[in-house]
């Protein structure tokens, strides 16, 4: 996929850092974006305490159950051992619930964290999840904290079809 003209500028208030990228036509944007993500996540100066939700594993796609057990992937982007963090999660933009995680997570390591069950009704829903208070300290960088997903719940009772066929005849 090629594009025309693009400019991307990012400013970090905490460090006063500016990153600017200008792309002038005919360039495949996705490898550039992958490299940019690697710079932010791997080469940006590490803060002491920087946690993130990198993936919402579940809920995902479609479910026939009104109650779901969310699971997220927590990653320690910080330089210090992560021993506690608040995982904030909300459904459909509602008031976030907070799950206080505690454990031992080395720098650059990840762990899957099951969250308390949630109950939602029929329909399409969105879930947003982000971290705060890593090691009871301010978050190192906020650009890598959040993950989101959409999912569908269909708990309607199945309808019985009025057609019966026993496949006993020569034609059916």
mmCIF file with all atom_site columns, C-alpha atoms in Angstrom:
data_model
loop_
_atom_site.group_PDB
_atom_site.id
_atom_site.type_symbol
_atom_site.label_atom_id
_atom_site.label_alt_id
_atom_site.label_comp_id
_atom_site.label_asym_id
_atom_site.label_entity_id
_atom_site.label_seq_id
_atom_site.pdbx_PDB_ins_code
_atom_site.Cartn_x
_atom_site.Cartn_y
_atom_site.Cartn_z
_atom_site.occupancy
_atom_site.B_iso_or_equiv
_atom_site.pdbx_formal_charge
_atom_site.auth_seq_id
_atom_site.auth_comp_id
_atom_site.auth_asym_id
_atom_site.auth_atom_id
_atom_site.pdbx_PDB_model_num
ATOM 1   C CA . UNK A 1 1   ? 0.000   0.000   0.000  1.00 0.00 ? 1   UNK A CA 1
ATOM 2   C CA . UNK A 1 2   ? 1.481   3.338   -0.969 1.00 0.00 ? 2   UNK A CA 1
ATOM 3   C CA . UNK A 1 3   ? 0.420   6.775   0.104  1.00 0.00 ? 3   UNK A CA 1
ATOM 4   C CA . UNK A 1 4   ? 0.771   10.397  -0.864 1.00 0.00 ? 4   UNK A CA 1
ATOM 5   C CA . UNK A 1 5   ? 2.078   12.903  1.649  1.00 0.00 ? 5   UNK A CA 1
ATOM 6   C CA . UNK A 1 6   ? 2.039   12.231  5.401  1.00 0.00 ? 6   UNK A CA 1
ATOM 7   C CA . UNK A 1 7   ? 3.342   14.036  8.428  1.00 0.00 ? 7   UNK A CA 1
ATOM 8   C CA . UNK A 1 8   ? 3.406   12.612  11.926 1.00 0.00 ? 8   UNK A CA 1
ATOM 9   C CA . UNK A 1 9   ? 4.403   14.670  14.932 1.00 0.00 ? 9   UNK A CA 1
ATOM 10  C CA . UNK A 1 10  ? 4.418   13.490  18.530 1.00 0.00 ? 10  UNK A CA 1
ATOM 11  C CA . UNK A 1 11  ? 5.171   15.573  21.624 1.00 0.00 ? 11  UNK A CA 1
ATOM 12  C CA . UNK A 1 12  ? 5.817   14.198  25.117 1.00 0.00 ? 12  UNK A CA 1
ATOM 13  C CA . UNK A 1 13  ? 4.988   16.851  27.743 1.00 0.00 ? 13  UNK A CA 1
ATOM 14  C CA . UNK A 1 14  ? 6.876   15.025  30.474 1.00 0.00 ? 14  UNK A CA 1
ATOM 15  C CA . UNK A 1 15  ? 10.245  14.936  28.697 1.00 0.00 ? 15  UNK A CA 1
ATOM 16  C CA . UNK A 1 16  ? 9.718   17.806  26.252 1.00 0.00 ? 16  UNK A CA 1
ATOM 17  C CA . UNK A 1 17  ? 10.675  15.441  23.410 1.00 0.00 ? 17  UNK A CA 1
ATOM 18  C CA . UNK A 1 18  ? 9.386   15.926  19.884 1.00 0.00 ? 18  UNK A CA 1
ATOM 19  C CA . UNK A 1 19  ? 9.378   13.260  17.204 1.00 0.00 ? 19  UNK A CA 1
ATOM 20  C CA . UNK A 1 20  ? 8.553   14.346  13.662 1.00 0.00 ? 20  UNK A CA 1
ATOM 21  C CA . UNK A 1 21  ? 8.306   12.185  10.552 1.00 0.00 ? 21  UNK A CA 1
ATOM 22  C CA . UNK A 1 22  ? 7.494   13.370  7.051  1.00 0.00 ? 22  UNK A CA 1
ATOM 23  C CA . UNK A 1 23  ? 6.730   10.942  4.228  1.00 0.00 ? 23  UNK A CA 1
ATOM 24  C CA . UNK A 1 24  ? 6.660   12.141  0.639  1.00 0.00 ? 24  UNK A CA 1
ATOM 25  C CA . UNK A 1 25  ? 4.653   9.757   -1.525 1.00 0.00 ? 25  UNK A CA 1
ATOM 26  C CA . UNK A 1 26  ? 5.363   6.300   -2.865 1.00 0.00 ? 26  UNK A CA 1
ATOM 27  C CA . UNK A 1 27  ? 6.453   4.894   0.468  1.00 0.00 ? 27  UNK A CA 1
ATOM 28  C CA . UNK A 1 28  ? 5.065   1.812   2.160  1.00 0.00 ? 28  UNK A CA 1
ATOM 29  C CA . UNK A 1 29  ? 3.896   3.281   5.484  1.00 0.00 ? 29  UNK A CA 1
ATOM 30  C CA . UNK A 1 30  ? 3.532   0.106   7.566  1.00 0.00 ? 30  UNK A CA 1
ATOM 31  C CA . UNK A 1 31  ? 7.246   -0.816  7.924  1.00 0.00 ? 31  UNK A CA 1
ATOM 32  C CA . UNK A 1 32  ? 7.832   2.773   8.984  1.00 0.00 ? 32  UNK A CA 1
ATOM 33  C CA . UNK A 1 33  ? 5.063   2.524   11.572 1.00 0.00 ? 33  UNK A CA 1
ATOM 34  C CA . UNK A 1 34  ? 6.498   -0.764  12.882 1.00 0.00 ? 34  UNK A CA 1
ATOM 35  C CA . UNK A 1 35  ? 9.922   0.885   13.260 1.00 0.00 ? 35  UNK A CA 1
ATOM 36  C CA . UNK A 1 36  ? 8.378   3.897   14.976 1.00 0.00 ? 36  UNK A CA 1
ATOM 37  C CA . UNK A 1 37  ? 6.555   1.636   17.438 1.00 0.00 ? 37  UNK A CA 1
ATOM 38  C CA . UNK A 1 38  ? 9.824   -0.175  18.156 1.00 0.00 ? 38  UNK A CA 1
ATOM 39  C CA . UNK A 1 39  ? 11.528  3.149   18.868 1.00 0.00 ? 39  UNK A CA 1
ATOM 40  C CA . UNK A 1 40  ? 8.816   4.211   21.299 1.00 0.00 ? 40  UNK A CA 1
ATOM 41  C CA . UNK A 1 41  ? 8.532   0.854   23.053 1.00 0.00 ? 41  UNK A CA 1
ATOM 42  C CA . UNK A 1 42  ? 12.155  -0.274  23.053 1.00 0.00 ? 42  UNK A CA 1
ATOM 43  C CA . UNK A 1 43  ? 14.483  2.677   22.582 1.00 0.00 ? 43  UNK A CA 1
ATOM 44  C CA . UNK A 1 44  ? 12.717  5.594   24.221 1.00 0.00 ? 44  UNK A CA 1
ATOM 45  C CA . UNK A 1 45  ? 14.514  6.346   27.506 1.00 0.00 ? 45  UNK A CA 1
ATOM 46  C CA . UNK A 1 46  ? 13.124  3.901   30.076 1.00 0.00 ? 46  UNK A CA 1
ATOM 47  C CA . UNK A 1 47  ? 11.311  5.399   33.002 1.00 0.00 ? 47  UNK A CA 1
ATOM 48  C CA . UNK A 1 48  ? 11.586  3.719   36.395 1.00 0.00 ? 48  UNK A CA 1
ATOM 49  C CA . UNK A 1 49  ? 7.892   2.788   36.461 1.00 0.00 ? 49  UNK A CA 1
ATOM 50  C CA . UNK A 1 50  ? 6.080   2.238   33.172 1.00 0.00 ? 50  UNK A CA 1
ATOM 51  C CA . UNK A 1 51  ? 3.405   -0.447  32.829 1.00 0.00 ? 51  UNK A CA 1
ATOM 52  C CA . UNK A 1 52  ? 1.066   -1.096  29.925 1.00 0.00 ? 52  UNK A CA 1
ATOM 53  C CA . UNK A 1 53  ? -1.791  -3.269  28.752 1.00 0.00 ? 53  UNK A CA 1
ATOM 54  C CA . UNK A 1 54  ? -0.556  -4.509  25.387 1.00 0.00 ? 54  UNK A CA 1
ATOM 55  C CA . UNK A 1 55  ? -3.419  -6.868  24.443 1.00 0.00 ? 55  UNK A CA 1
ATOM 56  C CA . UNK A 1 56  ? -6.962  -7.633  25.522 1.00 0.00 ? 56  UNK A CA 1
ATOM 57  C CA . UNK A 1 57  ? -7.097  -11.392 25.053 1.00 0.00 ? 57  UNK A CA 1
ATOM 58  C CA . UNK A 1 58  ? -10.753 -11.746 26.000 1.00 0.00 ? 58  UNK A CA 1
ATOM 59  C CA . UNK A 1 59  ? -13.489 -10.823 25.453 1.00 0.00 ? 59  UNK A CA 1
ATOM 60  C CA . UNK A 1 60  ? -12.900 -11.156 21.737 1.00 0.00 ? 60  UNK A CA 1
ATOM 61  C CA . UNK A 1 61  ? -15.154 -11.504 18.757 1.00 0.00 ? 61  UNK A CA 1
ATOM 62  C CA . UNK A 1 62  ? -18.539 -13.126 19.509 1.00 0.00 ? 62  UNK A CA 1
ATOM 63  C CA . UNK A 1 63  ? -20.028 -14.848 22.538 1.00 0.00 ? 63  UNK A CA 1
ATOM 64  C CA . UNK A 1 64  ? -23.381 -16.363 23.428 1.00 0.00 ? 64  UNK A CA 1
ATOM 65  C CA . UNK A 1 65  ? -22.834 -15.742 27.137 1.00 0.00 ? 65  UNK A CA 1
ATOM 66  C CA . UNK A 1 66  ? -23.797 -12.539 28.928 1.00 0.00 ? 66  UNK A CA 1
ATOM 67  C CA . UNK A 1 67  ? -20.995 -12.998 31.457 1.00 0.00 ? 67  UNK A CA 1
ATOM 68  C CA . UNK A 1 68  ? -17.420 -12.923 30.258 1.00 0.00 ? 68  UNK A CA 1
ATOM 69  C CA . UNK A 1 69  ? -14.057 -13.312 31.971 1.00 0.00 ? 69  UNK A CA 1
ATOM 70  C CA . UNK A 1 70  ? -11.707 -10.610 30.663 1.00 0.00 ? 70  UNK A CA 1
ATOM 71  C CA . UNK A 1 71  ? -8.020  -11.421 30.352 1.00 0.00 ? 71  UNK A CA 1
ATOM 72  C CA . UNK A 1 72  ? -5.380  -8.847  29.441 1.00 0.00 ? 72  UNK A CA 1
ATOM 73  C CA . UNK A 1 73  ? -1.635  -8.883  28.868 1.00 0.00 ? 73  UNK A CA 1
ATOM 74  C CA . UNK A 1 74  ? 0.317   -6.640  31.249 1.00 0.00 ? 74  UNK A CA 1
ATOM 75  C CA . UNK A 1 75  ? 3.839   -5.594  30.224 1.00 0.00 ? 75  UNK A CA 1
ATOM 76  C CA . UNK A 1 76  ? 6.549   -3.897  32.277 1.00 0.00 ? 76  UNK A CA 1
ATOM 77  C CA . UNK A 1 77  ? 8.178   -1.248  30.059 1.00 0.00 ? 77  UNK A CA 1
ATOM 78  C CA . UNK A 1 78  ? 9.841   0.310   33.106 1.00 0.00 ? 78  UNK A CA 1
ATOM 79  C CA . UNK A 1 79  ? 13.418  -0.062  34.310 1.00 0.00 ? 79  UNK A CA 1
ATOM 80  C CA . UNK A 1 80  ? 12.341  -1.187  37.805 1.00 0.00 ? 80  UNK A CA 1
ATOM 81  C CA . UNK A 1 81  ? 10.792  -4.490  38.827 1.00 0.00 ? 81  UNK A CA 1
ATOM 82  C CA . UNK A 1 82  ? 6.994   -4.093  38.656 1.00 0.00 ? 82  UNK A CA 1
ATOM 83  C CA . UNK A 1 83  ? 5.353   -5.269  41.882 1.00 0.00 ? 83  UNK A CA 1
ATOM 84  C CA . UNK A 1 84  ? 1.970   -3.528  41.696 1.00 0.00 ? 84  UNK A CA 1
ATOM 85  C CA . UNK A 1 85  ? -0.220  -1.638  39.244 1.00 0.00 ? 85  UNK A CA 1
ATOM 86  C CA . UNK A 1 86  ? -3.866  -0.621  38.901 1.00 0.00 ? 86  UNK A CA 1
ATOM 87  C CA . UNK A 1 87  ? -5.576  -2.058  35.831 1.00 0.00 ? 87  UNK A CA 1
ATOM 88  C CA . UNK A 1 88  ? -8.519  0.158   34.859 1.00 0.00 ? 88  UNK A CA 1
ATOM 89  C CA . UNK A 1 89  ? -11.143 -1.280  32.520 1.00 0.00 ? 89  UNK A CA 1
ATOM 90  C CA . UNK A 1 90  ? -14.478 -0.079  31.215 1.00 0.00 ? 90  UNK A CA 1
ATOM 91  C CA . UNK A 1 91  ? -17.222 -1.352  28.946 1.00 0.00 ? 91  UNK A CA 1
ATOM 92  C CA . UNK A 1 92  ? -18.891 0.949   26.422 1.00 0.00 ? 92  UNK A CA 1
ATOM 93  C CA . UNK A 1 93  ? -17.237 4.055   27.887 1.00 0.00 ? 93  UNK A CA 1
ATOM 94  C CA . UNK A 1 94  ? -18.678 3.499   31.360 1.00 0.00 ? 94  UNK A CA 1
ATOM 95  C CA . UNK A 1 95  ? -17.036 4.298   34.667 1.00 0.00 ? 95  UNK A CA 1
ATOM 96  C CA . UNK A 1 96  ? -13.805 2.280   34.873 1.00 0.00 ? 96  UNK A CA 1
ATOM 97  C CA . UNK A 1 97  ? -13.521 -0.567  37.339 1.00 0.00 ? 97  UNK A CA 1
ATOM 98  C CA . UNK A 1 98  ? -10.108 -0.970  38.958 1.00 0.00 ? 98  UNK A CA 1
ATOM 99  C CA . UNK A 1 99  ? -8.293  -4.240  39.501 1.00 0.00 ? 99  UNK A CA 1
ATOM 100 C CA . UNK A 1 100 ? -5.195  -3.947  41.692 1.00 0.00 ? 100 UNK A CA 1
ATOM 101 C CA . UNK A 1 101 ? -2.556  -6.353  40.425 1.00 0.00 ? 101 UNK A CA 1
ATOM 102 C CA . UNK A 1 102 ? 0.415   -7.365  42.524 1.00 0.00 ? 102 UNK A CA 1
ATOM 103 C CA . UNK A 1 103 ? 3.237   -9.737  41.709 1.00 0.00 ? 103 UNK A CA 1
ATOM 104 C CA . UNK A 1 104 ? 6.761   -9.602  40.362 1.00 0.00 ? 104 UNK A CA 1
ATOM 105 C CA . UNK A 1 105 ? 7.328   -8.639  36.723 1.00 0.00 ? 105 UNK A CA 1
ATOM 106 C CA . UNK A 1 106 ? 10.848  -7.997  35.393 1.00 0.00 ? 106 UNK A CA 1
ATOM 107 C CA . UNK A 1 107 ? 11.560  -5.224  32.917 1.00 0.00 ? 107 UNK A CA 1
ATOM 108 C CA . UNK A 1 108 ? 10.382  -6.030  29.369 1.00 0.00 ? 108 UNK A CA 1
ATOM 109 C CA . UNK A 1 109 ? 8.405   -9.050  30.675 1.00 0.00 ? 109 UNK A CA 1
ATOM 110 C CA . UNK A 1 110 ? 4.683   -9.720  30.238 1.00 0.00 ? 110 UNK A CA 1
ATOM 111 C CA . UNK A 1 111 ? 2.031   -11.674 32.101 1.00 0.00 ? 111 UNK A CA 1
ATOM 112 C CA . UNK A 1 112 ? -1.603  -12.524 31.309 1.00 0.00 ? 112 UNK A CA 1
ATOM 113 C CA . UNK A 1 113 ? -3.920  -11.162 33.992 1.00 0.00 ? 113 UNK A CA 1
ATOM 114 C CA . UNK A 1 114 ? -7.480  -12.464 34.459 1.00 0.00 ? 114 UNK A CA 1
ATOM 115 C CA . UNK A 1 115 ? -9.879  -9.720  35.548 1.00 0.00 ? 115 UNK A CA 1
ATOM 116 C CA . UNK A 1 116 ? -13.149 -10.151 37.473 1.00 0.00 ? 116 UNK A CA 1
ATOM 117 C CA . UNK A 1 117 ? -16.135 -11.360 35.447 1.00 0.00 ? 117 UNK A CA 1
ATOM 118 C CA . UNK A 1 118 ? -18.318 -8.759  33.778 1.00 0.00 ? 118 UNK A CA 1
ATOM 119 C CA . UNK A 1 119 ? -21.929 -9.061  32.660 1.00 0.00 ? 119 UNK A CA 1
ATOM 120 C CA . UNK A 1 120 ? -23.201 -7.255  29.569 1.00 0.00 ? 120 UNK A CA 1
ATOM 121 C CA . UNK A 1 121 ? -26.368 -7.435  27.493 1.00 0.00 ? 121 UNK A CA 1
ATOM 122 C CA . UNK A 1 122 ? -26.998 -8.273  23.849 1.00 0.00 ? 122 UNK A CA 1
ATOM 123 C CA . UNK A 1 123 ? -25.231 -6.218  21.242 1.00 0.00 ? 123 UNK A CA 1
ATOM 124 C CA . UNK A 1 124 ? -21.908 -4.845  20.150 1.00 0.00 ? 124 UNK A CA 1
ATOM 125 C CA . UNK A 1 125 ? -19.667 -3.614  22.946 1.00 0.00 ? 125 UNK A CA 1
ATOM 126 C CA . UNK A 1 126 ? -16.280 -2.003  23.380 1.00 0.00 ? 126 UNK A CA 1
ATOM 127 C CA . UNK A 1 127 ? -13.761 -2.532  26.148 1.00 0.00 ? 127 UNK A CA 1
ATOM 128 C CA . UNK A 1 128 ? -10.922 -0.198  27.036 1.00 0.00 ? 128 UNK A CA 1
ATOM 129 C CA . UNK A 1 129 ? -8.185  -1.119  29.498 1.00 0.00 ? 129 UNK A CA 1
ATOM 130 C CA . UNK A 1 130 ? -5.234  0.918   30.782 1.00 0.00 ? 130 UNK A CA 1
ATOM 131 C CA . UNK A 1 131 ? -2.713  0.970   33.617 1.00 0.00 ? 131 UNK A CA 1
ATOM 132 C CA . UNK A 1 132 ? -2.076  3.515   36.366 1.00 0.00 ? 132 UNK A CA 1
ATOM 133 C CA . UNK A 1 133 ? 0.001   3.838   39.544 1.00 0.00 ? 133 UNK A CA 1
ATOM 134 C CA . UNK A 1 134 ? 2.791   1.363   38.707 1.00 0.00 ? 134 UNK A CA 1
ATOM 135 C CA . UNK A 1 135 ? 4.594   0.581   41.968 1.00 0.00 ? 135 UNK A CA 1
ATOM 136 C CA . UNK A 1 136 ? 2.362   3.275   43.555 1.00 0.00 ? 136 UNK A CA 1
ATOM 137 C CA . UNK A 1 137 ? 4.159   5.886   41.420 1.00 0.00 ? 137 UNK A CA 1
ATOM 138 C CA . UNK A 1 138 ? 3.233   8.098   38.464 1.00 0.00 ? 138 UNK A CA 1
ATOM 139 C CA . UNK A 1 139 ? 3.098   6.333   35.106 1.00 0.00 ? 139 UNK A CA 1
ATOM 140 C CA . UNK A 1 140 ? 6.366   6.658   33.126 1.00 0.00 ? 140 UNK A CA 1
ATOM 141 C CA . UNK A 1 141 ? 4.771   7.188   29.707 1.00 0.00 ? 141 UNK A CA 1
ATOM 142 C CA . UNK A 1 142 ? 1.082   7.301   28.934 1.00 0.00 ? 142 UNK A CA 1
ATOM 143 C CA . UNK A 1 143 ? 1.350   6.623   25.182 1.00 0.00 ? 143 UNK A CA 1
ATOM 144 C CA . UNK A 1 144 ? 1.733   2.872   25.737 1.00 0.00 ? 144 UNK A CA 1
ATOM 145 C CA . UNK A 1 145 ? -0.784  2.285   28.536 1.00 0.00 ? 145 UNK A CA 1
ATOM 146 C CA . UNK A 1 146 ? -4.020  1.494   26.742 1.00 0.00 ? 146 UNK A CA 1
ATOM 147 C CA . UNK A 1 147 ? -5.561  -1.330  24.716 1.00 0.00 ? 147 UNK A CA 1
ATOM 148 C CA . UNK A 1 148 ? -9.097  -1.617  23.405 1.00 0.00 ? 148 UNK A CA 1
ATOM 149 C CA . UNK A 1 149 ? -11.288 -4.158  21.653 1.00 0.00 ? 149 UNK A CA 1
ATOM 150 C CA . UNK A 1 150 ? -14.819 -4.680  20.371 1.00 0.00 ? 150 UNK A CA 1
ATOM 151 C CA . UNK A 1 151 ? -16.948 -7.765  20.866 1.00 0.00 ? 151 UNK A CA 1
ATOM 152 C CA . UNK A 1 152 ? -20.506 -8.984  20.299 1.00 0.00 ? 152 UNK A CA 1
ATOM 153 C CA . UNK A 1 153 ? -22.779 -10.649 22.834 1.00 0.00 ? 153 UNK A CA 1
ATOM 154 C CA . UNK A 1 154 ? -25.754 -12.598 21.475 1.00 0.00 ? 154 UNK A CA 1
ATOM 155 C CA . UNK A 1 155 ? -27.705 -14.221 24.304 1.00 0.00 ? 155 UNK A CA 1
ATOM 156 C CA . UNK A 1 156 ? -31.046 -14.285 22.517 1.00 0.00 ? 156 UNK A CA 1
ATOM 157 C CA . UNK A 1 157 ? -32.881 -17.608 22.754 1.00 0.00 ? 157 UNK A CA 1
ATOM 158 C CA . UNK A 1 158 ? -32.499 -19.671 19.595 1.00 0.00 ? 158 UNK A CA 1
ATOM 159 C CA . UNK A 1 159 ? -35.653 -20.025 17.529 1.00 0.00 ? 159 UNK A CA 1
ATOM 160 C CA . UNK A 1 160 ? -36.894 -23.470 16.498 1.00 0.00 ? 160 UNK A CA 1
ATOM 161 C CA . UNK A 1 161 ? -37.302 -23.709 12.753 1.00 0.00 ? 161 UNK A CA 1
ATOM 162 C CA . UNK A 1 162 ? -40.729 -24.982 11.610 1.00 0.00 ? 162 UNK A CA 1
ATOM 163 C CA . UNK A 1 163 ? -39.242 -27.254 8.909  1.00 0.00 ? 163 UNK A CA 1
ATOM 164 C CA . UNK A 1 164 ? -38.741 -30.999 9.504  1.00 0.00 ? 164 UNK A CA 1
ATOM 165 C CA . UNK A 1 165 ? -37.102 -33.399 7.102  1.00 0.00 ? 165 UNK A CA 1
ATOM 166 C CA . UNK A 1 166 ? -36.301 -36.997 7.910  1.00 0.00 ? 166 UNK A CA 1
ATOM 167 C CA . UNK A 1 167 ? -34.416 -37.607 4.651  1.00 0.00 ? 167 UNK A CA 1
ATOM 168 C CA . UNK A 1 168 ? -36.286 -40.908 4.080  1.00 0.00 ? 168 UNK A CA 1
ATOM 169 C CA . UNK A 1 169 ? -37.657 -40.221 0.602  1.00 0.00 ? 169 UNK A CA 1
ATOM 170 C CA . UNK A 1 170 ? -35.896 -40.481 -2.771 1.00 0.00 ? 170 UNK A CA 1
ATOM 171 C CA . UNK A 1 171 ? -36.045 -36.679 -3.109 1.00 0.00 ? 171 UNK A CA 1
ATOM 172 C CA . UNK A 1 172 ? -35.846 -34.186 -0.361 1.00 0.00 ? 172 UNK A CA 1
#
